[in-house]
Structures are given as structure tokens and as C-alpha cells.
């Protein structure tokens, strides 16, 4: 069974940093694109970042509002996806989902909550 | 960015009803369109990809159609477990964007 389990969400002050992790199982991480998607009540669902496979150069994509602040990465030896978030802003407050980027966005984790507040 | 709109924003229906939700993209997305179902406190669940292809394990009462800018999600006969919020999303290019959602509740 394909499973994605996020961790690392927390309460952090504006300007702070946080690293989210996603433990993957039930499939070969190196064969799949992976994404982070977030959901805040006032902004709905927002795609955040994509990590492509080695065959696609391990390239990445980001939404404009997080580019330069967030970094998506993968550790295929540990079957993990990460999202390093720096210079956090109050607008980054959301539930963050780890998502497999196959046939659209086919499998979602349960989410981890990030709250940016002083 | 491509803007996604959905209509209606909410609807009330009864078990057994046929339900149709529409999604419109501000630019041509071809068939790079997916539909999700989300229940309160849960993660979204993918139902349809490539506008009309059913994800594995999704009941056949769900169907999708459309291409270009206009899309439809149809629930053939609404079941009790189908009361939820439904979202469309394009993946033709970055950033992927989602519709605002259509809430289906009990009449």
C-alpha cells in the first residue's frame, strides 16, 4: 500500500525556519515526481513545490511566493521527501501535504500543520 | 497563473441524486485536469485525472469530462459517503492551481 506520512509541523515565529519531512512507503521514491501542497482556510489549496526524478535531472519547481525561501529535496536512500522552509511568514500558515505527482496528484499524506505566529 | 473557477460553490442533494459540478480554467489546459474529494479533517483524495480517467479504486459512479477550459465532474447516484467538498486542479504547467471547491451537503 502506498503511504505518505508527514512530520515536522510546529508553531514558529515569523522569520523562523522549519523542516518538514515525508516518509514514503509502498513504492519506489526514485521513480516518481513528488510535490508539497498546502491548505489554509482563507486561501484554499495551494501547490507549493515539485521534485522531479533523477531521470529528469532532479530538477525542482516552486510557487513564486516561496521561491528563494523554501527548498524541496529527497533522500531516496531513506525514502524521504523534505521541505526546508526559511524566512517563514504568517501567510505560510497552513496544513502541508506531501503528495505523489503521478496521474495528476494521486496519493496524499495526512498533512502536518505549520503555524507562523509571534 | 491559470485561474480555476467552480460552480456552484455549494449544492444540496439527496442520496440517489445525479450531481454535476463544473470547473472552468482561465486558459486552455487540454486534459491536464484532476478532481479531488475532501471530507472535513481529512486529506484530499484524487478521483479523476486527465479530465476523465478514474483513479484506481474510485467507484464508477464518478465520471469526468471536458477539455480545454470547461470540465464537469458527475456523480451518477449520490451515496451517503459522497457528501464532501470537491476541487478541480490543473497540471498543465507551473504553478498548478486549484478551484475554490464545491461543497455537496444533505438536502
mmCIF file of C-alpha atoms in Angstrom:
data_model
loop_
_atom_site.group_PDB
_atom_site.id
_atom_site.type_symbol
_atom_site.label_atom_id
_atom_site.label_comp_id
_atom_site.label_asym_id
_atom_site.label_seq_id
_atom_site.Cartn_x
_atom_site.Cartn_y
_atom_site.Cartn_z
ATOM 1 C CA UNK A 1 0.000 0.000 0.000
ATOM 2 C CA UNK A 2 1.323 3.440 -0.933
ATOM 3 C CA UNK A 3 1.707 5.611 2.170
ATOM 4 C CA UNK A 4 2.965 9.127 2.813
ATOM 5 C CA UNK A 5 3.464 10.294 6.405
ATOM 6 C CA UNK A 6 4.429 13.904 7.082
ATOM 7 C CA UNK A 7 6.126 15.249 10.176
ATOM 8 C CA UNK A 8 7.851 18.388 11.380
ATOM 9 C CA UNK A 9 4.975 20.842 11.582
ATOM 10 C CA UNK A 10 5.151 23.259 14.508
ATOM 11 C CA UNK A 11 4.476 26.748 15.817
ATOM 12 C CA UNK A 12 7.256 29.079 14.682
ATOM 13 C CA UNK A 13 7.819 32.817 14.859
ATOM 14 C CA UNK A 14 7.878 34.982 11.729
ATOM 15 C CA UNK A 15 11.341 34.872 10.188
ATOM 16 C CA UNK A 16 11.993 31.414 11.589
ATOM 17 C CA UNK A 17 12.756 28.119 9.870
ATOM 18 C CA UNK A 18 11.213 24.680 9.817
ATOM 19 C CA UNK A 19 11.970 21.419 8.042
ATOM 20 C CA UNK A 20 9.121 19.163 7.032
ATOM 21 C CA UNK A 21 9.681 15.500 6.257
ATOM 22 C CA UNK A 22 7.603 12.924 4.439
ATOM 23 C CA UNK A 23 8.236 9.223 4.952
ATOM 24 C CA UNK A 24 7.235 7.271 1.866
ATOM 25 C CA UNK A 25 6.462 3.566 1.573
ATOM 26 C CA UNK A 26 4.820 1.139 -0.803
ATOM 27 C CA UNK A 27 6.528 2.488 -3.919
ATOM 28 C CA UNK A 28 9.987 3.340 -5.232
ATOM 29 C CA UNK A 29 10.526 7.018 -4.474
ATOM 30 C CA UNK A 30 13.195 7.379 -7.159
ATOM 31 C CA UNK A 31 10.631 6.540 -9.865
ATOM 32 C CA UNK A 32 8.179 9.318 -9.014
ATOM 33 C CA UNK A 33 7.820 13.081 -9.015
ATOM 34 C CA UNK A 34 6.816 14.395 -5.585
ATOM 35 C CA UNK A 35 5.065 17.584 -4.509
ATOM 36 C CA UNK A 36 4.171 19.630 -1.473
ATOM 37 C CA UNK A 37 0.714 21.208 -1.382
ATOM 38 C CA UNK A 38 -0.621 23.404 1.415
ATOM 39 C CA UNK A 39 -4.087 24.336 2.574
ATOM 40 C CA UNK A 40 -5.044 27.362 4.621
ATOM 41 C CA UNK A 41 -8.705 28.133 5.367
ATOM 42 C CA UNK A 42 -8.606 31.586 3.810
ATOM 43 C CA UNK A 43 -6.574 30.640 0.734
ATOM 44 C CA UNK A 44 -7.736 27.114 -0.119
ATOM 45 C CA UNK A 45 -5.397 24.579 -1.679
ATOM 46 C CA UNK A 46 -2.047 25.870 -2.998
ATOM 47 C CA UNK A 47 0.605 23.878 -4.795
ATOM 48 C CA UNK A 48 3.996 24.711 -3.229
ATOM 49 C CA UNK A 49 6.840 22.763 -4.841
ATOM 50 C CA UNK A 50 7.772 19.807 -7.041
ATOM 51 C CA UNK A 51 10.768 17.462 -7.047
ATOM 52 C CA UNK A 52 11.468 15.529 -10.235
ATOM 53 C CA UNK A 53 13.266 12.198 -10.555
ATOM 54 C CA UNK A 54 16.955 11.634 -11.357
ATOM 55 C CA UNK A 55 15.912 10.804 -14.929
ATOM 56 C CA UNK A 56 14.563 14.361 -15.120
ATOM 57 C CA UNK A 57 17.687 15.853 -13.594
ATOM 58 C CA UNK A 58 16.362 16.045 -10.033
ATOM 59 C CA UNK A 59 15.014 19.442 -11.045
ATOM 60 C CA UNK A 60 12.600 21.411 -8.891
ATOM 61 C CA UNK A 61 9.781 23.922 -9.260
ATOM 62 C CA UNK A 62 8.339 26.398 -6.738
ATOM 63 C CA UNK A 63 5.404 28.740 -6.485
ATOM 64 C CA UNK A 64 6.545 32.342 -6.739
ATOM 65 C CA UNK A 65 5.737 33.263 -3.130
ATOM 66 C CA UNK A 66 8.096 30.635 -1.688
ATOM 67 C CA UNK A 67 10.892 30.684 -4.277
ATOM 68 C CA UNK A 68 14.198 31.510 -2.585
ATOM 69 C CA UNK A 69 12.790 30.680 0.854
ATOM 70 C CA UNK A 70 11.726 27.027 0.523
ATOM 71 C CA UNK A 71 13.791 24.087 -0.728
ATOM 72 C CA UNK A 72 12.346 20.726 -1.698
ATOM 73 C CA UNK A 73 14.698 17.753 -1.564
ATOM 74 C CA UNK A 74 14.621 13.992 -1.495
ATOM 75 C CA UNK A 75 16.687 11.313 0.234
ATOM 76 C CA UNK A 76 15.997 8.219 -1.809
ATOM 77 C CA UNK A 77 18.202 6.040 0.416
ATOM 78 C CA UNK A 78 15.838 6.830 3.295
ATOM 79 C CA UNK A 79 12.647 7.015 1.193
ATOM 80 C CA UNK A 80 12.055 10.543 2.417
ATOM 81 C CA UNK A 81 10.961 13.850 0.917
ATOM 82 C CA UNK A 82 11.775 17.112 2.689
ATOM 83 C CA UNK A 83 10.731 20.746 2.589
ATOM 84 C CA UNK A 84 13.137 23.212 4.177
ATOM 85 C CA UNK A 85 11.246 26.423 4.929
ATOM 86 C CA UNK A 86 13.210 29.584 5.803
ATOM 87 C CA UNK A 87 12.164 33.178 6.434
ATOM 88 C CA UNK A 88 8.684 31.988 7.324
ATOM 89 C CA UNK A 89 5.838 34.472 7.046
ATOM 90 C CA UNK A 90 2.382 34.483 8.616
ATOM 91 C CA UNK A 91 0.950 33.691 5.159
ATOM 92 C CA UNK A 92 2.817 30.358 5.253
ATOM 93 C CA UNK A 93 0.488 29.142 7.993
ATOM 94 C CA UNK A 94 -1.260 26.054 6.631
ATOM 95 C CA UNK A 95 -1.563 22.302 6.661
ATOM 96 C CA UNK A 96 1.227 20.977 4.429
ATOM 97 C CA UNK A 97 0.608 17.808 2.440
ATOM 98 C CA UNK A 98 3.191 15.536 0.847
ATOM 99 C CA UNK A 99 1.781 14.304 -2.471
ATOM 100 C CA UNK A 100 2.900 11.850 -5.141
ATOM 101 C CA UNK A 101 2.935 13.519 -8.531
ATOM 102 C CA UNK A 102 1.628 10.678 -10.678
ATOM 103 C CA UNK A 103 -1.578 10.707 -12.740
ATOM 104 C CA UNK A 104 -2.087 14.227 -11.507
ATOM 105 C CA UNK A 105 -1.540 14.186 -7.746
ATOM 106 C CA UNK A 106 -2.634 10.660 -6.950
ATOM 107 C CA UNK A 107 -1.711 9.948 -3.313
ATOM 108 C CA UNK A 108 -1.732 12.407 -0.398
ATOM 109 C CA UNK A 109 -0.384 12.170 3.117
ATOM 110 C CA UNK A 110 -2.459 13.148 6.135
ATOM 111 C CA UNK A 111 -0.746 16.548 6.447
ATOM 112 C CA UNK A 112 1.313 18.373 9.052
ATOM 113 C CA UNK A 113 0.362 21.770 10.495
ATOM 114 C CA UNK A 114 2.633 24.797 10.323
ATOM 115 C CA UNK A 115 1.641 27.889 12.291
ATOM 116 C CA UNK A 116 3.672 31.059 11.856
ATOM 117 C CA UNK A 117 2.847 33.483 14.620
ATOM 118 C CA UNK A 118 4.504 35.680 17.199
ATOM 119 C CA UNK B 1 -1.205 31.909 -13.388
ATOM 120 C CA UNK B 2 -4.212 29.965 -14.648
ATOM 121 C CA UNK B 3 -7.316 30.737 -12.602
ATOM 122 C CA UNK B 4 -9.738 27.922 -11.845
ATOM 123 C CA UNK B 5 -13.380 28.580 -11.027
ATOM 124 C CA UNK B 6 -16.085 26.149 -9.950
ATOM 125 C CA UNK B 7 -19.850 26.256 -9.903
ATOM 126 C CA UNK B 8 -21.866 26.026 -7.886
ATOM 127 C CA UNK B 9 -19.933 26.885 -4.726
ATOM 128 C CA UNK B 10 -22.322 24.631 -2.825
ATOM 129 C CA UNK B 11 -25.299 22.415 -3.500
ATOM 130 C CA UNK B 12 -27.763 20.389 -1.504
ATOM 131 C CA UNK B 13 -28.690 16.936 -2.736
ATOM 132 C CA UNK B 14 -30.281 13.667 -1.634
ATOM 133 C CA UNK B 15 -28.977 10.124 -1.751
ATOM 134 C CA UNK B 16 -29.604 8.761 -5.228
ATOM 135 C CA UNK B 17 -29.452 12.146 -6.947
ATOM 136 C CA UNK B 18 -27.307 12.780 -10.001
ATOM 137 C CA UNK B 19 -24.892 15.597 -9.168
ATOM 138 C CA UNK B 20 -22.925 17.715 -11.647
ATOM 139 C CA UNK B 21 -20.129 20.146 -10.771
ATOM 140 C CA UNK B 22 -18.440 22.347 -13.328
ATOM 141 C CA UNK B 23 -14.913 23.720 -13.435
ATOM 142 C CA UNK B 24 -13.590 26.391 -15.746
ATOM 143 C CA UNK B 25 -9.971 27.320 -16.456
ATOM 144 C CA UNK B 26 -8.898 30.813 -17.493
ATOM 145 C CA UNK B 27 -6.642 29.336 -20.179
ATOM 146 C CA UNK B 28 -6.596 26.120 -22.190
ATOM 147 C CA UNK B 29 -5.322 23.251 -20.036
ATOM 148 C CA UNK B 30 -6.043 20.498 -22.554
ATOM 149 C CA UNK B 31 -6.992 17.470 -20.460
ATOM 150 C CA UNK B 32 -4.468 18.124 -17.667
ATOM 151 C CA UNK B 33 -7.261 18.369 -15.118
ATOM 152 C CA UNK B 34 -7.900 16.407 -11.964
ATOM 153 C CA UNK B 35 -10.736 16.220 -9.431
ATOM 154 C CA UNK B 36 -10.414 15.684 -5.685
ATOM 155 C CA UNK B 37 -12.839 14.870 -2.877
ATOM 156 C CA UNK B 38 -12.157 16.178 0.618
ATOM 157 C CA UNK B 39 -14.027 15.425 3.822
ATOM 158 C CA UNK B 40 -13.618 17.522 6.997
ATOM 159 C CA UNK B 41 -10.367 16.784 8.807
ATOM 160 C CA UNK B 42 -9.074 14.574 6.004
ATOM 161 C CA UNK B 43 -6.611 14.974 3.159
ATOM 162 C CA UNK B 44 -7.913 15.396 -0.372
ATOM 163 C CA UNK B 45 -8.467 12.171 -2.274
ATOM 164 C CA UNK B 46 -7.873 12.023 -6.015
ATOM 165 C CA UNK B 47 -10.879 10.810 -8.010
ATOM 166 C CA UNK B 48 -10.203 11.658 -11.654
ATOM 167 C CA UNK B 49 -7.073 12.526 -13.647
ATOM 168 C CA UNK B 50 -6.518 13.538 -17.281
ATOM 169 C CA UNK B 51 -10.032 15.025 -17.106
ATOM 170 C CA UNK B 52 -11.828 11.696 -17.463
ATOM 171 C CA UNK B 53 -9.708 8.817 -16.148
ATOM 172 C CA UNK B 54 -10.770 7.213 -12.892
ATOM 173 C CA UNK B 55 -8.092 6.698 -10.258
ATOM 174 C CA UNK B 56 -7.685 3.103 -9.130
ATOM 175 C CA UNK B 57 -10.317 2.109 -6.610
ATOM 176 C CA UNK B 58 -12.678 5.023 -7.253
ATOM 177 C CA UNK B 59 -16.307 3.935 -7.743
ATOM 178 C CA UNK B 60 -17.650 4.069 -11.273
ATOM 179 C CA UNK B 61 -20.470 6.426 -10.247
ATOM 180 C CA UNK B 62 -17.843 9.174 -10.520
ATOM 181 C CA UNK B 63 -17.059 10.417 -14.012
ATOM 182 C CA UNK B 64 -15.288 13.376 -15.547
ATOM 183 C CA UNK B 65 -15.490 15.055 -18.906
ATOM 184 C CA UNK B 66 -14.292 18.090 -20.792
ATOM 185 C CA UNK B 67 -11.174 19.551 -22.335
ATOM 186 C CA UNK B 68 -9.671 22.963 -22.932
ATOM 187 C CA UNK B 69 -11.325 25.301 -20.455
ATOM 188 C CA UNK B 70 -14.588 23.608 -19.440
ATOM 189 C CA UNK B 71 -14.851 20.471 -17.336
ATOM 190 C CA UNK B 72 -17.507 18.519 -15.478
ATOM 191 C CA UNK B 73 -17.500 16.078 -12.573
ATOM 192 C CA UNK B 74 -20.609 13.919 -12.352
ATOM 193 C CA UNK B 75 -21.694 11.662 -9.515
ATOM 194 C CA UNK B 76 -24.176 9.272 -11.130
ATOM 195 C CA UNK B 77 -26.089 8.311 -7.991
ATOM 196 C CA UNK B 78 -25.064 10.136 -4.832
ATOM 197 C CA UNK B 79 -24.177 7.869 -1.910
ATOM 198 C CA UNK B 80 -24.031 8.817 1.800
ATOM 199 C CA UNK B 81 -20.224 8.760 1.764
ATOM 200 C CA UNK B 82 -20.133 11.279 -1.123
ATOM 201 C CA UNK B 83 -21.137 14.312 0.962
ATOM 202 C CA UNK B 84 -17.902 16.290 0.843
ATOM 203 C CA UNK B 85 -16.158 19.183 -0.873
ATOM 204 C CA UNK B 86 -14.902 18.682 -4.426
ATOM 205 C CA UNK B 87 -11.987 20.524 -6.024
ATOM 206 C CA UNK B 88 -10.623 20.686 -9.546
ATOM 207 C CA UNK B 89 -6.959 21.378 -10.311
ATOM 208 C CA UNK B 90 -4.949 21.795 -13.493
ATOM 209 C CA UNK B 91 -1.447 20.479 -14.040
ATOM 210 C CA UNK B 92 -0.651 21.793 -17.494
ATOM 211 C CA UNK B 93 2.171 23.950 -16.167
ATOM 212 C CA UNK B 94 3.505 25.637 -13.070
ATOM 213 C CA UNK B 95 2.101 26.763 -10.768
ATOM 214 C CA UNK B 96 -0.597 24.131 -10.543
ATOM 215 C CA UNK B 97 -3.751 25.850 -9.316
ATOM 216 C CA UNK B 98 -6.919 24.611 -7.662
ATOM 217 C CA UNK B 99 -10.519 25.653 -7.856
ATOM 218 C CA UNK B 100 -12.189 27.102 -4.735
ATOM 219 C CA UNK B 101 -14.255 23.982 -4.128
ATOM 220 C CA UNK B 102 -17.892 22.866 -4.321
ATOM 221 C CA UNK B 103 -19.477 21.676 -1.105
ATOM 222 C CA UNK B 104 -22.089 18.935 -1.512
ATOM 223 C CA UNK B 105 -24.336 18.643 1.530
ATOM 224 C CA UNK B 106 -27.539 16.940 2.547
ATOM 225 C CA UNK B 107 -30.805 18.401 1.285
#
